[in-house]
PDB file of C-alpha atoms in Angstrom:
ATOM      1  CA  MET A 220       7.523 -17.008  -2.811  1.00  0.00           C
ATOM      2  CA  ASN A 221       4.165 -16.322   0.129  1.00  0.00           C
ATOM      3  CA  THR A 222       0.797 -14.875  -0.826  1.00  0.00           C
ATOM      4  CA  MET A 223       2.337 -11.641   0.076  1.00  0.00           C
ATOM      5  CA  GLU A 224       5.145 -11.411  -2.352  1.00  0.00           C
ATOM      6  CA  LYS A 225       3.075 -12.613  -4.521  1.00  0.00           C
ATOM      7  CA  LEU A 226       0.733  -9.319  -4.307  1.00  0.00           C
ATOM      8  CA  PHE A 227       3.736  -7.148  -4.896  1.00  0.00           C
ATOM      9  CA  SER A 228       5.654  -9.648  -6.679  1.00  0.00           C
ATOM     10  CA  GLN A 229       5.802  -7.214 -10.304  1.00  0.00           C
ATOM     11  CA  ASN A 230       7.580  -3.799  -8.357  1.00  0.00           C
ATOM     12  CA  LYS A 231       7.328  -1.914  -5.426  1.00  0.00           C
ATOM     13  CA  ILE A 232       5.320   0.503  -5.588  1.00  0.00           C
ATOM     14  CA  VAL A 233       1.862   1.270  -4.160  1.00  0.00           C
ATOM     15  CA  PRO A 234       0.138   3.888  -5.452  1.00  0.00           C
ATOM     16  CA  VAL A 235      -1.774   5.531  -2.223  1.00  0.00           C
ATOM     17  CA  VAL A 236      -4.846   7.169  -3.640  1.00  0.00           C
ATOM     18  CA  VAL A 237      -7.056   9.788  -2.769  1.00  0.00           C
ATOM     19  CA  ILE A 238     -10.264   9.127  -5.326  1.00  0.00           C
ATOM     20  CA  ASP A 239     -13.575  11.708  -4.526  1.00  0.00           C
ATOM     21  CA  ASP A 240     -15.482  10.068  -7.960  1.00  0.00           C
ATOM     22  CA  VAL A 241     -15.986   6.571  -8.813  1.00  0.00           C
ATOM     23  CA  GLU A 242     -15.819   7.481 -12.493  1.00  0.00           C
ATOM     24  CA  LYS A 243     -12.081   7.956 -11.885  1.00  0.00           C
ATOM     25  CA  ALA A 244     -11.157   5.204 -10.634  1.00  0.00           C
ATOM     26  CA  LEU A 245     -10.882   2.475 -13.717  1.00  0.00           C
ATOM     27  CA  PRO A 246      -9.091   5.199 -16.228  1.00  0.00           C
ATOM     28  CA  LEU A 247      -6.534   6.238 -13.121  1.00  0.00           C
ATOM     29  CA  ALA A 248      -5.879   2.049 -12.388  1.00  0.00           C
ATOM     30  CA  GLU A 249      -5.423   1.548 -16.743  1.00  0.00           C
ATOM     31  CA  VAL A 250      -2.489   4.206 -16.652  1.00  0.00           C
ATOM     32  CA  LEU A 251      -0.985   2.293 -13.235  1.00  0.00           C
ATOM     33  CA  LEU A 252      -0.811  -0.795 -15.423  1.00  0.00           C
ATOM     34  CA  GLU A 253       0.541   0.575 -18.749  1.00  0.00           C
ATOM     35  CA  CYS A 254       3.341   2.019 -16.446  1.00  0.00           C
ATOM     36  CA  GLY A 255       3.705  -1.541 -15.091  1.00  0.00           C
ATOM     37  CA  ILE A 256       1.705  -0.906 -11.639  1.00  0.00           C
ATOM     38  CA  ASN A 257       0.149  -3.270 -11.008  1.00  0.00           C
ATOM     39  CA  ASN A 258      -0.937  -2.292  -7.223  1.00  0.00           C
ATOM     40  CA  MET A 259      -3.139   0.171  -5.854  1.00  0.00           C
ATOM     41  CA  GLU A 260      -4.173   1.309  -2.613  1.00  0.00           C
ATOM     42  CA  ILE A 261      -7.480   3.361  -2.776  1.00  0.00           C
ATOM     43  CA  THR A 262      -8.005   4.977   1.127  1.00  0.00           C
ATOM     44  CA  LEU A 263     -11.233   4.735   2.412  1.00  0.00           C
ATOM     45  CA  ARG A 264     -11.318   8.619   3.034  1.00  0.00           C
ATOM     46  CA  THR A 265     -14.149   9.741   0.976  1.00  0.00           C
ATOM     47  CA  ALA A 266     -17.489   8.141   0.252  1.00  0.00           C
ATOM     48  CA  SER A 267     -16.631   7.107  -2.917  1.00  0.00           C
ATOM     49  CA  ALA A 268     -13.864   4.851  -1.927  1.00  0.00           C
ATOM     50  CA  ILE A 269     -15.581   0.831  -1.567  1.00  0.00           C
ATOM     51  CA  ASP A 270     -17.796   1.879  -4.464  1.00  0.00           C
ATOM     52  CA  SER A 271     -14.138   2.253  -6.567  1.00  0.00           C
ATOM     53  CA  ILE A 272     -12.408  -0.967  -4.528  1.00  0.00           C
ATOM     54  CA  ARG A 273     -15.103  -2.861  -6.473  1.00  0.00           C
ATOM     55  CA  ARG A 274     -15.256  -1.402  -9.863  1.00  0.00           C
ATOM     56  CA  VAL A 275     -11.686  -1.876  -9.920  1.00  0.00           C
ATOM     57  CA  ALA A 276     -11.721  -5.294  -9.003  1.00  0.00           C
ATOM     58  CA  GLN A 277     -14.509  -6.152 -11.129  1.00  0.00           C
ATOM     59  CA  ASN A 278     -13.452  -4.853 -13.987  1.00  0.00           C
ATOM     60  CA  LEU A 279      -9.853  -4.839 -13.387  1.00  0.00           C
ATOM     61  CA  PRO A 280      -8.671  -8.310 -12.674  1.00  0.00           C
ATOM     62  CA  GLU A 281      -5.028  -8.205 -13.471  1.00  0.00           C
ATOM     63  CA  MET A 282      -4.498  -5.180 -11.157  1.00  0.00           C
ATOM     64  CA  VAL A 283      -4.414  -5.815  -7.227  1.00  0.00           C
ATOM     65  CA  VAL A 284      -6.172  -4.009  -5.735  1.00  0.00           C
ATOM     66  CA  GLY A 285      -6.469  -2.516  -1.512  1.00  0.00           C
ATOM     67  CA  ALA A 286      -7.802  -0.920   0.942  1.00  0.00           C
ATOM     68  CA  GLY A 287      -5.751   2.089   2.627  1.00  0.00           C
ATOM     69  CA  THR A 288      -6.915   4.027   5.711  1.00  0.00           C
ATOM     70  CA  VAL A 289      -8.888   0.717   7.531  1.00  0.00           C
ATOM     71  CA  LEU A 290      -9.933   2.275  11.430  1.00  0.00           C
ATOM     72  CA  THR A 291     -12.688  -0.087  11.993  1.00  0.00           C
ATOM     73  CA  PRO A 292     -14.024  -3.566  11.852  1.00  0.00           C
ATOM     74  CA  GLU A 293     -16.699  -2.780  10.345  1.00  0.00           C
ATOM     75  CA  HIS A 294     -13.975  -0.633   7.098  1.00  0.00           C
ATOM     76  CA  PHE A 295     -12.478  -3.895   7.261  1.00  0.00           C
ATOM     77  CA  SER A 296     -15.449  -5.424   6.156  1.00  0.00           C
ATOM     78  CA  ASP A 297     -17.013  -3.378   3.761  1.00  0.00           C
ATOM     79  CA  ALA A 298     -13.285  -3.846   2.430  1.00  0.00           C
ATOM     80  CA  TYR A 299     -12.928  -7.186   1.412  1.00  0.00           C
ATOM     81  CA  GLU A 300     -16.818  -7.720   0.680  1.00  0.00           C
ATOM     82  CA  ALA A 301     -16.127  -4.824  -1.828  1.00  0.00           C
ATOM     83  CA  GLY A 302     -13.312  -7.379  -3.952  1.00  0.00           C
ATOM     84  CA  ALA A 303      -9.749  -5.619  -1.744  1.00  0.00           C
ATOM     85  CA  LYS A 304      -6.809  -8.354  -1.975  1.00  0.00           C
ATOM     86  CA  TYR A 305      -5.448  -6.493   1.524  1.00  0.00           C
ATOM     87  CA  ILE A 306      -6.405  -4.504   3.804  1.00  0.00           C
ATOM     88  CA  ILE A 307      -4.036  -1.869   5.316  1.00  0.00           C
ATOM     89  CA  SER A 308      -4.838   0.881   8.685  1.00  0.00           C
ATOM     90  CA  PRO A 309      -2.424   3.318   9.834  1.00  0.00           C
ATOM     91  CA  GLY A 310      -2.388   2.331  12.894  1.00  0.00           C
ATOM     92  CA  LEU A 311      -3.030  -0.682  15.345  1.00  0.00           C
ATOM     93  CA  THR A 312      -5.918  -1.956  17.204  1.00  0.00           C
ATOM     94  CA  HIS A 313      -6.935  -5.110  19.005  1.00  0.00           C
ATOM     95  CA  GLU A 314     -10.276  -5.545  17.251  1.00  0.00           C
ATOM     96  CA  LEU A 315      -8.703  -4.801  13.526  1.00  0.00           C
ATOM     97  CA  LEU A 316      -6.029  -7.793  14.265  1.00  0.00           C
ATOM     98  CA  GLU A 317      -9.190 -10.233  14.769  1.00  0.00           C
ATOM     99  CA  ARG A 318     -10.545  -9.102  12.399  1.00  0.00           C
ATOM    100  CA  GLY A 319      -7.351  -9.714   9.687  1.00  0.00           C
ATOM    101  CA  LYS A 320      -7.286 -13.468  11.615  1.00  0.00           C
ATOM    102  CA  SER A 321     -10.769 -14.014  11.334  1.00  0.00           C
ATOM    103  CA  LEU A 322     -10.495 -13.143   7.934  1.00  0.00           C
ATOM    104  CA  LEU A 323      -6.863 -14.626   7.418  1.00  0.00           C
ATOM    105  CA  THR A 324      -7.951 -16.805   4.767  1.00  0.00           C
ATOM    106  CA  LYS A 325      -9.297 -14.278   2.450  1.00  0.00           C
ATOM    107  CA  VAL A 326      -7.915 -11.134   2.668  1.00  0.00           C
ATOM    108  CA  ARG A 327      -4.372 -10.133   4.039  1.00  0.00           C
ATOM    109  CA  PHE A 328      -4.506  -7.281   6.631  1.00  0.00           C
ATOM    110  CA  ILE A 329      -1.107  -5.093   6.785  1.00  0.00           C
ATOM    111  CA  PRO A 330      -1.080  -3.122  10.018  1.00  0.00           C
ATOM    112  CA  GLY A 331       0.079   0.131  10.697  1.00  0.00           C
ATOM    113  CA  ILE A 332       3.103   0.562  12.790  1.00  0.00           C
ATOM    114  CA  CYS A 333       5.680   3.041  14.398  1.00  0.00           C
ATOM    115  CA  THR A 334       7.356   1.587  16.795  1.00  0.00           C
ATOM    116  CA  PRO A 335       9.568  -1.720  17.422  1.00  0.00           C
ATOM    117  CA  SER A 336       7.126  -2.452  20.231  1.00  0.00           C
ATOM    118  CA  GLN A 337       4.025  -2.409  17.921  1.00  0.00           C
ATOM    119  CA  ALA A 338       5.913  -4.189  14.703  1.00  0.00           C
ATOM    120  CA  MET A 339       6.380  -6.894  17.826  1.00  0.00           C
ATOM    121  CA  ASP A 340       3.166  -6.954  18.766  1.00  0.00           C
ATOM    122  CA  ALA A 341       1.808  -6.942  14.754  1.00  0.00           C
ATOM    123  CA  ALA A 342       3.936 -10.290  13.936  1.00  0.00           C
ATOM    124  CA  ASN A 343       2.866 -11.791  17.479  1.00  0.00           C
ATOM    125  CA  ALA A 344      -0.302 -11.868  16.199  1.00  0.00           C
ATOM    126  CA  GLY A 345       0.227 -13.369  12.984  1.00  0.00           C
ATOM    127  CA  PHE A 346       1.185 -10.372  10.488  1.00  0.00           C
ATOM    128  CA  ASN A 347       4.997 -10.268   9.104  1.00  0.00           C
ATOM    129  CA  TYR A 348       4.202  -7.740   7.202  1.00  0.00           C
ATOM    130  CA  VAL A 349       3.734  -4.164   8.337  1.00  0.00           C
ATOM    131  CA  LYS A 350       2.987  -0.798   7.102  1.00  0.00           C
ATOM    132  CA  PHE A 351       5.245   2.249   8.457  1.00  0.00           C
ATOM    133  CA  PHE A 352       3.322   4.851   8.744  1.00  0.00           C
ATOM    134  CA  PRO A 353       4.197   8.060   9.169  1.00  0.00           C
ATOM    135  CA  ALA A 354       7.167   6.893   7.478  1.00  0.00           C
ATOM    136  CA  GLU A 355       9.615  10.544   7.327  1.00  0.00           C
ATOM    137  CA  PRO A 356       8.533  12.700  10.808  1.00  0.00           C
ATOM    138  CA  TYR A 357       9.380   8.998  11.896  1.00  0.00           C
ATOM    139  CA  ASN A 358      12.629   8.901  10.567  1.00  0.00           C
ATOM    140  CA  ALA A 359      11.755   5.051   9.228  1.00  0.00           C
ATOM    141  CA  TYR A 360      14.557   4.656   6.916  1.00  0.00           C
ATOM    142  CA  ASN A 361      17.114   4.315  10.056  1.00  0.00           C
ATOM    143  CA  VAL A 362      14.543   3.008  12.662  1.00  0.00           C
ATOM    144  CA  ILE A 363      13.427  -0.038   9.964  1.00  0.00           C
ATOM    145  CA  LYS A 364      17.108  -0.242   9.153  1.00  0.00           C
ATOM    146  CA  ALA A 365      17.670  -0.832  12.496  1.00  0.00           C
ATOM    147  CA  LEU A 366      15.164  -2.739  12.814  1.00  0.00           C
ATOM    148  CA  ALA A 367      16.549  -5.748   9.789  1.00  0.00           C
ATOM    149  CA  SER A 368      18.838  -7.532  12.530  1.00  0.00           C
ATOM    150  CA  PRO A 369      16.773  -7.694  15.594  1.00  0.00           C
ATOM    151  CA  LEU A 370      13.625  -8.243  13.574  1.00  0.00           C
ATOM    152  CA  PRO A 371      14.633 -10.011  10.518  1.00  0.00           C
ATOM    153  CA  HIS A 372      11.258 -11.843  10.136  1.00  0.00           C
ATOM    154  CA  ILE A 373       9.171  -8.969   9.863  1.00  0.00           C
ATOM    155  CA  LYS A 374       9.172  -6.955   6.137  1.00  0.00           C
ATOM    156  CA  PHE A 375       8.091  -2.677   5.794  1.00  0.00           C
ATOM    157  CA  CYS A 376       5.646  -0.885   4.214  1.00  0.00           C
ATOM    158  CA  PRO A 377       7.019   2.685   4.656  1.00  0.00           C
ATOM    159  CA  THR A 378       4.257   5.458   3.823  1.00  0.00           C
ATOM    160  CA  GLY A 379       4.042   9.109   5.227  1.00  0.00           C
ATOM    161  CA  GLY A 380       6.717  11.815   3.310  1.00  0.00           C
ATOM    162  CA  VAL A 381       7.876   8.761   0.519  1.00  0.00           C
ATOM    163  CA  THR A 382       8.451  10.229  -2.764  1.00  0.00           C
ATOM    164  CA  VAL A 383       9.287   9.597  -5.909  1.00  0.00           C
ATOM    165  CA  ASP A 384      12.970  11.640  -4.337  1.00  0.00           C
ATOM    166  CA  ASN A 385      13.422   9.878  -1.740  1.00  0.00           C
ATOM    167  CA  MET A 386      11.751   6.316  -1.916  1.00  0.00           C
ATOM    168  CA  ALA A 387      15.395   4.780  -3.313  1.00  0.00           C
ATOM    169  CA  LYS A 388      17.047   4.486  -0.260  1.00  0.00           C
ATOM    170  CA  TYR A 389      14.134   2.656   0.889  1.00  0.00           C
ATOM    171  CA  LEU A 390      14.137   0.488  -1.712  1.00  0.00           C
ATOM    172  CA  GLU A 391      17.567  -0.591  -0.800  1.00  0.00           C
ATOM    173  CA  LEU A 392      16.618  -2.012   2.286  1.00  0.00           C
ATOM    174  CA  PRO A 393      16.563  -6.103   2.456  1.00  0.00           C
ATOM    175  CA  ASN A 394      13.495  -5.788   4.487  1.00  0.00           C
ATOM    176  CA  ILE A 395      10.996  -3.575   2.641  1.00  0.00           C
ATOM    177  CA  PHE A 396       8.915  -5.187   0.342  1.00  0.00           C
ATOM    178  CA  ALA A 397       6.791  -2.024  -0.714  1.00  0.00           C
ATOM    179  CA  VAL A 398       6.923   1.561  -0.471  1.00  0.00           C
ATOM    180  CA  GLY A 399       3.631   3.693  -0.079  1.00  0.00           C
ATOM    181  CA  LEU A 400       3.501   6.613  -2.781  1.00  0.00           C
ATOM    182  CA  SER A 401       0.407   9.227  -2.661  1.00  0.00           C
ATOM    183  CA  SER A 402       2.473  12.052  -4.493  1.00  0.00           C
ATOM    184  CA  ILE A 403       2.553  10.137  -7.747  1.00  0.00           C
ATOM    185  CA  VAL A 404      -1.376  10.087  -7.701  1.00  0.00           C
ATOM    186  CA  GLU A 405      -1.859  13.505  -6.034  1.00  0.00           C
ATOM    187  CA  GLY A 406      -5.729  13.740  -5.516  1.00  0.00           C
ATOM    188  CA  LYS A 407      -5.683  17.112  -6.987  1.00  0.00           C
ATOM    189  CA  LEU A 408      -4.624  15.011 -10.355  1.00  0.00           C
ATOM    190  CA  ILE A 409      -7.102  12.568 -10.293  1.00  0.00           C
ATOM    191  CA  ALA A 410     -10.012  15.055  -9.756  1.00  0.00           C
ATOM    192  CA  ALA A 411      -8.986  16.812 -12.266  1.00  0.00           C
ATOM    193  CA  GLY A 412      -8.210  13.748 -15.108  1.00  0.00           C
ATOM    194  CA  ASP A 413      -4.967  15.014 -15.543  1.00  0.00           C
ATOM    195  CA  PHE A 414      -3.941  11.416 -16.490  1.00  0.00           C
ATOM    196  CA  ALA A 415      -0.783  12.827 -18.077  1.00  0.00           C
ATOM    197  CA  GLU A 416       0.766  13.776 -15.324  1.00  0.00           C
ATOM    198  CA  ILE A 417      -0.318  10.816 -13.471  1.00  0.00           C
ATOM    199  CA  LYS A 418       1.954   8.751 -15.865  1.00  0.00           C
ATOM    200  CA  ARG A 419       4.822  10.549 -16.085  1.00  0.00           C
ATOM    201  CA  ARG A 420       4.986  10.779 -12.218  1.00  0.00           C
ATOM    202  CA  CYS A 421       4.678   6.563 -12.152  1.00  0.00           C
ATOM    203  CA  GLU A 422       7.146   6.139 -14.866  1.00  0.00           C
ATOM    204  CA  ALA A 423       9.785   7.860 -13.125  1.00  0.00           C
ATOM    205  CA  ALA A 424       8.945   5.743  -9.842  1.00  0.00           C
ATOM    206  CA  VAL A 425       8.739   2.580 -11.881  1.00  0.00           C
ATOM    207  CA  ALA A 426      12.191   3.452 -13.837  1.00  0.00           C
ATOM    208  CA  ILE A 427      13.875   4.173  -9.668  1.00  0.00           C
ATOM    209  CA  VAL A 428      12.787   0.501  -8.675  1.00  0.00           C
ATOM    210  CA  ASN A 429      14.310  -0.492 -12.344  1.00  0.00           C
ATOM    211  CA  ASN A 430      17.794   0.755 -11.737  1.00  0.00           C
ATOM    212  CA  ILE A 431      17.812  -0.367  -8.328  1.00  0.00           C
ATOM    213  CA  ILE A 432      16.614  -4.422  -9.556  1.00  0.00           C
ATOM    214  CA  ASN A 433      19.603  -4.131 -12.286  1.00  0.00           C
ATOM    215  CA  LYS A 434      22.782  -2.633 -10.344  1.00  0.00           C
TER     216      LYS A 434
END
């Protein structure tokens, strides 16, 4: 099992999180762990994101916390220094690939792609694990399925429109290493502190994963 596989080995669910209030970071992470989810992608879409990553990384080492919506090398470095175990971008740029290569032994980079050419560019730069974004608008299921034969060395994490209702079809593909889900950790639920509903949604997602594993 390689390093990337270890990061996502407990299950293949990556909650994609937007946190406006850093005080919500730890309670959210604790709920995820209670549900059997030891992974979370905190997106750099708010002023609280970096502090939220730092707080989770320092207080809950059993949680694999990553940084999402990383758009610049500066974002990349800030997230790494805050304790992110992996960095995810919605796209692919030369600057991000170079920063990812420079920190390869310290933090894992998952570039975003939505075409075969971009997937090949990422793999040629040394990144065989990629985010397919936006998944549903770009018909990711059929694209990823079709790429399994010509690009068997590349693994995908579809994100964007992936929900509890459609995640199973992705998880049954051989070249999926995870699925990104924002619907189970909706921002409005986090803001309201409705962790009971978040727990219900997360448990439903975990049940789907377990059902697929036990088939």
